[in-house]
Tab-separated table of C-alpha atoms and ligand atoms in Angstrom:
chain	number	residue	atom	x	y	z
A	717	MET	CA	1.151	20.129	-14.644
A	718	ASP	CA	0.167	23.050	-17.011
A	719	ARG	CA	-0.240	21.829	-20.299
A	720	ASN	CA	1.462	24.590	-22.057
A	721	ASN	CA	3.912	25.466	-19.673
A	722	TYR	CA	5.950	21.971	-18.620
A	723	PHE	CA	9.572	21.457	-19.355
A	724	ILE	CA	10.853	18.003	-20.821
A	725	THR	CA	14.428	16.686	-20.396
A	726	LEU	CA	15.255	13.938	-22.706
A	727	LEU	CA	18.374	11.921	-21.220
A	728	VAL	CA	20.657	10.379	-23.713
A	729	PRO	CA	23.371	8.319	-22.811
A	730	VAL	CA	26.078	7.998	-25.637
A	731	TYR	CA	29.171	5.897	-25.541
A	732	ASN	CA	30.729	5.824	-28.975
A	733	GLU	CA	28.021	6.949	-31.309
A	734	HIS	CA	29.529	9.533	-33.264
A	735	GLU	CA	27.549	8.073	-36.265
A	736	SER	CA	24.213	8.350	-34.750
A	737	ILE	CA	24.088	11.761	-32.770
A	738	ASN	CA	23.352	14.420	-35.318
A	739	SER	CA	20.583	11.748	-36.968
A	740	PHE	CA	19.009	11.519	-33.627
A	741	TYR	CA	19.134	15.460	-32.979
A	742	ASP	CA	17.526	16.142	-36.373
A	743	GLU	CA	14.989	13.202	-35.579
A	744	VAL	CA	13.940	14.326	-32.364
A	745	THR	CA	13.813	18.309	-32.583
A	746	ARG	CA	11.953	17.270	-36.293
A	747	THR	CA	9.245	15.477	-34.001
A	748	LEU	CA	8.865	17.436	-30.677
A	749	HIS	CA	7.957	20.690	-32.794
A	750	GLU	CA	4.156	19.512	-32.671
A	751	ILE	CA	4.819	19.041	-28.402
A	752	GLU	CA	3.816	22.389	-26.234
A	753	GLY	CA	6.042	22.652	-23.895
A	754	HIS	CA	9.833	22.963	-23.964
A	755	TYR	CA	12.544	20.549	-23.830
A	756	GLU	CA	16.134	19.889	-23.073
A	757	ILE	CA	18.021	17.125	-24.484
A	758	LEU	CA	20.855	16.645	-21.938
A	759	PHE	CA	23.565	14.309	-23.779
A	760	VAL	CA	25.357	12.140	-21.299
A	761	ASN	CA	28.533	11.287	-22.535
A	762	ASP	CA	30.125	7.889	-20.920
A	763	GLY	CA	33.832	8.012	-21.824
A	764	SER	CA	33.786	7.931	-25.621
A	765	LYS	CA	36.593	7.575	-27.710
A	766	ASP	CA	35.615	8.666	-30.509
A	767	ASP	CA	34.605	12.290	-31.686
A	768	SER	CA	30.908	12.397	-29.947
A	769	VAL	CA	31.937	14.867	-27.340
A	770	GLN	CA	32.682	16.849	-30.275
A	771	ILE	CA	29.596	16.334	-32.185
A	772	ILE	CA	27.454	17.376	-29.081
A	773	LYS	CA	29.730	20.606	-28.130
A	774	LYS	CA	28.950	21.627	-31.623
A	775	LEU	CA	24.682	21.196	-31.239
A	776	ILE	CA	25.429	22.941	-27.655
A	777	ALA	CA	26.642	25.988	-29.450
A	778	ARG	CA	23.739	25.865	-32.146
A	779	ASP	CA	20.953	24.956	-30.009
A	780	SER	CA	20.789	26.501	-26.716
A	781	ARG	CA	18.293	23.473	-25.479
A	782	VAL	CA	21.351	21.312	-25.692
A	783	ALA	CA	23.285	20.219	-23.011
A	784	LEU	CA	26.282	17.781	-22.010
A	785	VAL	CA	27.014	15.965	-18.704
A	786	ASN	CA	30.665	14.553	-19.477
A	787	LEU	CA	31.726	12.054	-17.344
A	788	SER	CA	35.497	11.153	-16.749
A	789	ARG	CA	35.088	7.629	-18.078
A	790	ASN	CA	33.101	5.193	-19.235
A	791	PHE	CA	30.784	4.015	-16.181
A	792	GLY	CA	28.370	2.165	-17.981
A	793	LYS	CA	24.720	3.091	-19.697
A	794	GLU	CA	23.133	2.578	-15.985
A	795	ALA	CA	25.983	4.818	-14.040
A	796	ALA	CA	25.328	7.313	-17.509
A	797	MET	CA	21.481	7.280	-16.698
A	798	THR	CA	22.223	8.128	-12.975
A	799	ALA	CA	24.343	11.123	-13.626
A	800	GLY	CA	21.565	11.992	-16.373
A	801	LEU	CA	18.677	11.724	-13.666
A	802	ARG	CA	20.303	14.405	-10.885
A	803	HIS	CA	21.299	16.769	-13.300
A	804	ALA	CA	18.235	16.655	-15.535
A	805	SER	CA	15.878	19.683	-14.777
A	806	GLY	CA	12.612	18.666	-16.371
A	807	ASP	CA	8.898	18.347	-14.779
A	808	ALA	CA	9.644	15.078	-16.421
A	809	VAL	CA	12.640	12.921	-17.987
A	810	ILE	CA	12.459	10.710	-20.865
A	811	PRO	CA	15.807	8.461	-20.935
A	812	ILE	CA	15.887	7.321	-24.760
A	813	ASP	CA	18.767	5.945	-26.932
A	814	VAL	CA	21.022	7.535	-29.103
A	815	ASP	CA	20.800	4.945	-31.801
A	816	LEU	CA	16.819	5.812	-32.843
A	817	GLN	CA	15.614	2.243	-31.489
A	818	ASP	CA	13.454	4.086	-29.502
A	819	PRO	CA	10.979	5.966	-31.919
A	820	PRO	CA	10.773	9.752	-30.666
A	821	GLU	CA	7.477	9.701	-31.894
A	822	LEU	CA	6.462	7.907	-28.886
A	823	ILE	CA	7.295	10.572	-26.861
A	824	ILE	CA	4.421	12.631	-28.164
A	825	GLU	CA	2.403	9.767	-26.675
A	826	PHE	CA	4.278	9.512	-23.332
A	827	VAL	CA	3.397	13.397	-22.806
A	828	LYS	CA	-0.059	12.795	-23.848
A	829	ALA	CA	-0.728	10.256	-21.099
A	830	TRP	CA	1.513	12.003	-18.338
A	831	LEU	CA	-0.875	15.316	-19.267
A	832	ASP	CA	-4.331	14.006	-19.839
A	833	LYS	CA	-4.517	10.794	-17.488
A	834	GLY	CA	-1.686	12.120	-14.898
A	835	TYR	CA	0.594	9.035	-15.039
A	836	ASP	CA	3.726	9.172	-12.984
A	837	MET	CA	5.520	6.719	-15.227
A	838	VAL	CA	4.763	5.770	-18.966
A	839	TYR	CA	6.664	3.211	-20.021
A	840	GLY	CA	7.118	1.374	-23.635
A	841	ILE	CA	6.492	-1.842	-24.207
A	842	ARG	CA	8.377	-3.666	-26.999
A	843	VAL	CA	5.630	-5.971	-28.709
A	844	ASP	CA	7.851	-7.043	-31.043
A	845	ARG	CA	11.485	-8.501	-30.551
A	846	SER	CA	11.973	-9.976	-34.200
A	847	GLN	CA	14.822	-7.407	-34.813
A	848	ASP	CA	16.409	-8.992	-32.125
A	849	THR	CA	18.276	-12.798	-32.467
A	850	PRO	CA	16.572	-15.644	-31.299
A	851	LEU	CA	18.705	-16.475	-28.528
A	852	LYS	CA	18.445	-12.479	-27.306
A	853	ARG	CA	14.626	-13.329	-27.012
A	854	LEU	CA	14.613	-16.170	-25.358
A	855	THR	CA	17.155	-15.023	-22.723
A	856	ALA	CA	15.571	-11.874	-22.488
A	857	GLY	CA	12.081	-13.480	-21.634
A	858	ALA	CA	13.226	-16.069	-19.193
A	859	PHE	CA	15.232	-13.166	-17.281
A	860	TYR	CA	12.004	-11.132	-16.923
A	861	ARG	CA	10.681	-14.589	-15.828
A	862	VAL	CA	13.370	-15.590	-13.399
A	863	PHE	CA	13.905	-11.606	-11.778
A	864	ASN	CA	9.646	-11.384	-11.195
A	865	VAL	CA	9.521	-14.674	-9.297
A	866	MET	CA	12.374	-14.319	-7.138
A	867	THR	CA	11.485	-10.280	-6.428
A	868	ASN	CA	8.323	-10.801	-4.588
A	869	LYS	CA	7.437	-6.830	-4.554
A	870	VAL	CA	9.336	-5.421	-7.628
A	871	HIS	CA	7.820	-6.339	-10.688
A	872	ILE	CA	9.512	-4.889	-13.961
A	873	PRO	CA	6.883	-4.985	-16.696
A	874	VAL	CA	8.169	-7.773	-19.451
A	875	ASN	CA	9.966	-6.243	-22.240
A	876	ALA	CA	9.689	-2.823	-21.087
A	877	GLY	CA	13.232	-0.941	-21.413
A	878	ASP	CA	14.714	2.315	-20.105
A	879	PHE	CA	12.836	4.206	-22.913
A	880	ARG	CA	9.617	5.980	-20.605
A	881	LEU	CA	8.599	8.791	-19.170
A	882	ILE	CA	9.456	9.696	-15.702
A	883	ASP	CA	7.515	12.343	-13.677
A	884	ARG	CA	9.513	14.664	-11.187
A	885	ARG	CA	8.273	13.334	-8.310
A	886	VAL	CA	9.784	9.740	-8.977
A	887	ILE	CA	13.027	11.503	-10.311
A	888	ASP	CA	13.388	12.956	-6.528
A	889	ALA	CA	12.433	9.536	-5.430
A	890	ILE	CA	15.412	7.965	-7.380
A	891	ASN	CA	17.587	10.520	-6.879
A	892	GLN	CA	17.940	9.945	-3.121
A	893	LEU	CA	18.761	6.253	-3.186
A	894	PRO	CA	22.520	5.646	-2.333
A	895	GLU	CA	23.256	2.500	-3.541
A	896	ARG	CA	25.962	2.224	-6.256
A	897	ASN	CA	24.680	-0.829	-7.981
A	898	ARG	CA	22.075	1.036	-10.146
A	899	PHE	CA	20.169	-1.745	-12.224
A	900	MET	CA	17.673	1.126	-13.435
A	901	LYS	CA	14.850	-1.214	-15.027
A	902	GLY	CA	14.286	-2.487	-11.120
A	903	ILE	CA	15.333	1.001	-9.311
A	904	PHE	CA	12.109	2.366	-11.603
A	905	ALA	CA	9.561	-0.801	-10.624
A	906	TRP	CA	11.066	-0.127	-7.098
A	907	ALA	CA	10.003	3.468	-7.039
A	908	GLY	CA	6.000	2.233	-7.476
A	909	PHE	CA	3.988	5.222	-8.441
A	910	SER	CA	1.215	5.115	-11.147
A	911	SER	CA	2.284	4.081	-14.142
A	912	TYR	CA	1.072	2.813	-17.754
A	913	GLY	CA	2.344	0.718	-20.850
A	914	ILE	CA	2.368	2.023	-24.407
A	915	PRO	CA	3.108	-0.865	-27.274
A	916	TYR	CA	5.425	-0.082	-30.107
A	917	GLU	CA	7.756	-1.924	-32.341
A	918	ARG	CA	11.398	-1.176	-31.656
A	919	PRO	CA	13.290	-0.444	-34.846
A	920	GLU	CA	16.340	-1.454	-36.048
A	921	ARG	CA	19.439	0.480	-35.014
A	922	HIS	CA	20.194	2.947	-37.249
A	923	GLU	CA	24.060	3.572	-37.232
A	924	GLY	CA	27.075	1.793	-35.683
A	925	SER	CA	26.921	-1.232	-33.395
A	926	SER	CA	25.202	-2.810	-29.895
A	927	LYS	CA	27.387	-1.824	-27.223
A	928	PHE	CA	26.134	-4.798	-25.607
A	929	ASN	CA	27.451	-8.426	-25.738
A	930	TYR	CA	26.053	-11.750	-24.262
A	931	TRP	CA	28.961	-11.668	-21.482
A	932	LYS	CA	27.603	-7.667	-20.399
A	933	LEU	CA	24.429	-8.800	-20.458
A	934	TRP	CA	24.581	-11.873	-18.668
A	935	ASN	CA	26.598	-9.603	-15.756
A	936	PHE	CA	23.234	-7.143	-16.608
A	937	ALA	CA	21.008	-9.428	-15.671
A	938	LEU	CA	23.041	-10.993	-12.351
A	939	ASP	CA	23.470	-7.494	-11.181
A	940	GLY	CA	19.753	-7.114	-11.344
A	941	ILE	CA	18.906	-10.109	-9.735
A	942	VAL	CA	21.204	-10.199	-7.225
A	943	SER	CA	20.479	-6.146	-5.925
A	944	PHE	CA	16.973	-6.896	-6.127
A	945	SER	CA	16.256	-10.186	-4.184
A	946	SER	CA	18.022	-12.185	-1.458
A	947	MET	CA	16.102	-15.507	-2.667
A	948	PRO	CA	19.208	-16.877	-4.204
A	949	LEU	CA	20.824	-16.860	-0.989
A	950	ARG	CA	18.318	-18.300	0.774
A	951	ILE	CA	17.199	-20.797	-1.360
A	952	TRP	CA	20.574	-22.862	0.196
A	953	SER	CA	19.225	-23.181	3.776
A	954	TYR	CA	16.294	-25.045	1.962
A	955	ILE	CA	18.372	-27.311	-0.439
A	956	GLY	CA	20.791	-28.201	2.671
A	957	GLY	CA	17.601	-29.274	4.438
A	958	VAL	CA	16.571	-31.820	1.702
A	959	LEU	CA	19.690	-32.884	1.227
A	960	ALA	CA	20.293	-33.876	5.185
A	961	VAL	CA	16.978	-35.613	5.212
A	962	ILE	CA	17.765	-37.768	2.136
A	963	ALA	CA	21.381	-38.119	3.624
A	964	SER	CA	19.552	-39.400	6.619
A	965	CYS	CA	17.566	-42.125	5.056
A	966	TYR	CA	20.208	-43.241	3.167
A	967	MET	CA	22.231	-43.485	6.474
A	968	VAL	CA	19.532	-45.588	7.978
A	969	TYR	CA	19.687	-47.784	4.856
A	970	ILE	CA	23.209	-48.638	4.853
A	971	ILE	CA	23.568	-48.850	8.637
A	972	SER	CA	20.908	-51.146	8.636
A	973	LYS	CA	22.137	-52.755	5.650
A	974	THR	CA	25.443	-53.363	7.256
A	975	LEU	CA	23.633	-54.702	10.509
A	976	ILE	CA	22.060	-57.433	8.575
A	977	LEU	CA	24.127	-58.346	5.594
A	978	GLY	CA	27.285	-57.500	7.421
A	979	ASN	CA	29.943	-55.259	5.591
A	980	ASN	CA	31.436	-56.460	2.155
A	981	VAL	CA	32.929	-53.317	1.240
A	982	PRO	CA	31.249	-52.107	-1.962
A	983	GLY	CA	30.308	-48.628	-2.209
A	984	TYR	CA	33.020	-46.814	-4.114
A	985	ALA	CA	30.123	-45.508	-6.795
A	986	SER	CA	27.513	-44.312	-3.892
A	987	THR	CA	30.363	-42.291	-2.001
A	988	MET	CA	32.031	-40.465	-5.006
A	989	CYS	CA	28.349	-39.604	-5.725
A	990	ALA	CA	27.514	-38.224	-2.385
A	991	ILE	CA	31.208	-36.435	-2.672
A	992	LEU	CA	30.806	-35.128	-6.026
A	993	PHE	CA	27.269	-33.663	-5.910
A	994	LEU	CA	28.015	-32.463	-2.110
A	995	GLY	CA	30.983	-30.852	-3.293
A	996	SER	CA	29.416	-29.070	-6.230
A	997	VAL	CA	26.478	-27.759	-4.467
A	998	GLN	CA	28.901	-26.320	-1.740
A	999	LEU	CA	31.081	-24.523	-4.550
A	1000	ILE	CA	27.659	-23.089	-6.257
A	1001	SER	CA	26.510	-21.645	-2.918
A	1002	ILE	CA	29.718	-20.467	-2.006
A	1003	GLY	CA	29.618	-18.698	-5.557
A	1004	ILE	CA	26.443	-16.995	-4.496
A	1005	LEU	CA	27.402	-15.816	-1.328
A	1006	GLY	CA	30.379	-14.395	-3.307
A	1007	GLU	CA	28.206	-12.735	-5.625
A	1008	TYR	CA	26.728	-10.942	-2.724
A	1009	VAL	CA	29.719	-10.317	-0.682
A	1010	SER	CA	30.861	-8.442	-3.670
A	1011	ARG	CA	28.135	-6.006	-3.952
A	1012	ILE	CA	28.223	-5.413	-0.104
A	1013	PHE	CA	31.969	-4.425	-0.796
A	1014	ILE	CA	31.403	-2.238	-3.308
A	1015	GLU	CA	28.403	-0.532	-1.714
A	1016	VAL	CA	30.729	-0.304	1.427
A	1017	LYS	CA	33.690	1.427	-0.419
A	1018	ASN	CA	31.260	4.330	-0.901
A	1019	ARG	CA	32.708	5.301	-4.203
A	1020	PRO	CA	30.366	7.287	-6.294
A	1021	VAL	CA	28.272	6.019	-9.227
A	1022	TYR	CA	30.316	8.205	-11.627
A	1023	ILE	CA	32.634	10.624	-11.835
A	1024	LEU	CA	31.970	14.388	-13.736
A	1025	GLU	CA	34.453	15.830	-16.140
A	1026	ASN	CA	32.270	18.588	-16.665
A	1027	ILE	CA	29.044	20.163	-17.846
A	1028	TYR	CA	28.514	22.030	-21.234
A	1029	ARG	CA	25.591	24.182	-22.005
A	1030	ASN	CA	25.046	26.841	-24.360
A	1031	SER	CA	25.604	30.330	-22.855
A	1032	LYS	CA	22.214	31.141	-23.626
A	1033	SER	CA	20.688	28.395	-21.868
A	1034	SER	CA	18.496	29.377	-19.413
A	1035	VAL	CA	18.939	26.343	-17.281
A	1036	SER	CA	21.388	26.292	-14.282
A	1037	HIS	CA	22.336	24.158	-11.495
A	1038	GLY	CA	25.301	26.275	-9.943
A	1039	GLU	CA	26.545	23.769	-7.512
A	1040	THR	CA	28.559	21.993	-10.397
A	1041	LYS	CA	31.445	23.317	-12.060
A	1042	GLU	CA	29.756	24.491	-16.009
A	1043	VAL	CA	31.178	25.087	-18.960
A	1044	GLU	CA	29.484	27.780	-21.086
A	1045	LEU	CA	29.872	27.311	-25.235
A	1046	SER	CA	29.114	29.726	-27.305
A	1047	GLU	CA	29.492	29.440	-31.304
A	1048	GLU	CA	33.430	30.414	-31.067
A	1049	ALA	CA	33.801	28.681	-28.199
A	1050	ALA	CA	33.131	25.617	-29.305
A	1051	ASP	CA	35.105	26.500	-33.004
A	1052	THR	CA	38.209	26.955	-30.454
A	1053	ASN	CA	37.509	24.039	-28.814
A	1054	GLU	CA	37.776	22.079	-31.966
A	1055	SER	CA	40.495	23.613	-33.457
A	1056	ARG	CA	42.451	22.989	-30.464
A	1057	GLN	CA	41.826	18.639	-30.720
B	519	LIG	N1	25.327	3.501	-23.577
B	519	LIG	C1	26.559	4.077	-22.643
B	519	LIG	N2	27.173	3.290	-21.906
B	519	LIG	C2	28.085	2.202	-22.352
B	519	LIG	C3	27.176	1.190	-23.225
B	519	LIG	C4	26.186	1.826	-23.936
B	519	LIG	O1	26.040	4.984	-22.655
B	519	LIG	O2	28.706	1.621	-21.703
B	519	LIG	C5	24.475	3.926	-24.522
B	519	LIG	C6	24.293	3.852	-26.034
B	519	LIG	O3	25.263	4.817	-26.459
B	519	LIG	C7	22.944	4.056	-26.617
B	519	LIG	C8	22.860	2.968	-25.289
B	519	LIG	O4	23.106	3.385	-24.380
B	519	LIG	O5	22.708	5.194	-26.490
B	519	LIG	C9	22.030	2.025	-25.541
B	519	LIG	O6	23.105	0.922	-26.172
B	519	LIG	P1	22.924	-0.202	-27.262
B	519	LIG	O7	22.057	0.598	-28.495
B	519	LIG	O8	24.242	-0.596	-27.739
B	519	LIG	O9	22.290	-1.303	-26.507
B	519	LIG	P2	21.117	-1.922	-26.910
B	519	LIG	O10	19.905	-1.234	-28.113
B	519	LIG	O11	21.612	-3.039	-28.394
B	519	LIG	O12	20.173	-2.700	-26.376
B	520	LIG	MG1	20.481	0.109	-29.009
């Protein structure tokens, strides 16, 4: 990579973040003054219901480095990142949250490790999760352990988020993946290539509030495990096998006892135990089958991961993709846009 002539895309998913966008833009442009190469800030609006889009359009009109990929509705952060990766033009892409929880100063270190040491992926590791609640820390820790035990080839680095630098080679590989279940942390790890972690302290969210509650996080974790491991499916054959051995032993015991001591009809408790235990084991295993079948259902429907409303760029922007419809914004266009609201 030419040290002075590289191009970086900052990929910024946005969902109802009108309080954060301007301070994010100010902070990032101030920090990236230091780097030699060029960059674009590619916002992906994931169906915000507030005025995030208007704020971004105003930035586009002012600064030709800013662009917007606007999705037709809220598809979730993973889909927004997928959209951003497909429309990013950088030699490297850095997904970064708009809430300033991913410190922009770290970008400079990412770029250094990428240019100097030639890593294809440089990710940030959260060393200090004290900003998270104890329950979140506990569940996050458990997730990384369970995920890495269940997937024997794909290992996601513990406490690494989406904030990372990804080289074009890796992005091209990821963009070829046809699957609809986009658990990006897993996909990044699955792609392989050389990677390097840089520790950092994750600050609190500056403005607004987190878009993820525990129920969303649970489903996110389930998506991750089910799309990268078939162990939950296979484990039932083993559980079934062990239970069959235990049941056979018990059968031999009951039959011998009846033959030797005669039948005095007790056994209600043991019968109930067997029925309830086996019933619940069967329900759990059917539930797990359901998790996989529902994901197969989603995959075979073959719907796109996201739908574009449009792409907005500054009329002076040098970057263009051609194959998608793009709207060019100039200062006047942004104003008329706004007055139409
Ligand atoms: N986000 C998104 N779509 C969603 C939820 C979140 O694009 O459905 C974006 C959000 O705007 C932010 C990033 O994903 O830029 C991370 O979200 P958040 O800060 O709420 O997550 P947390 O830091 O609490 O894990
Ligand atoms: Mg956040």
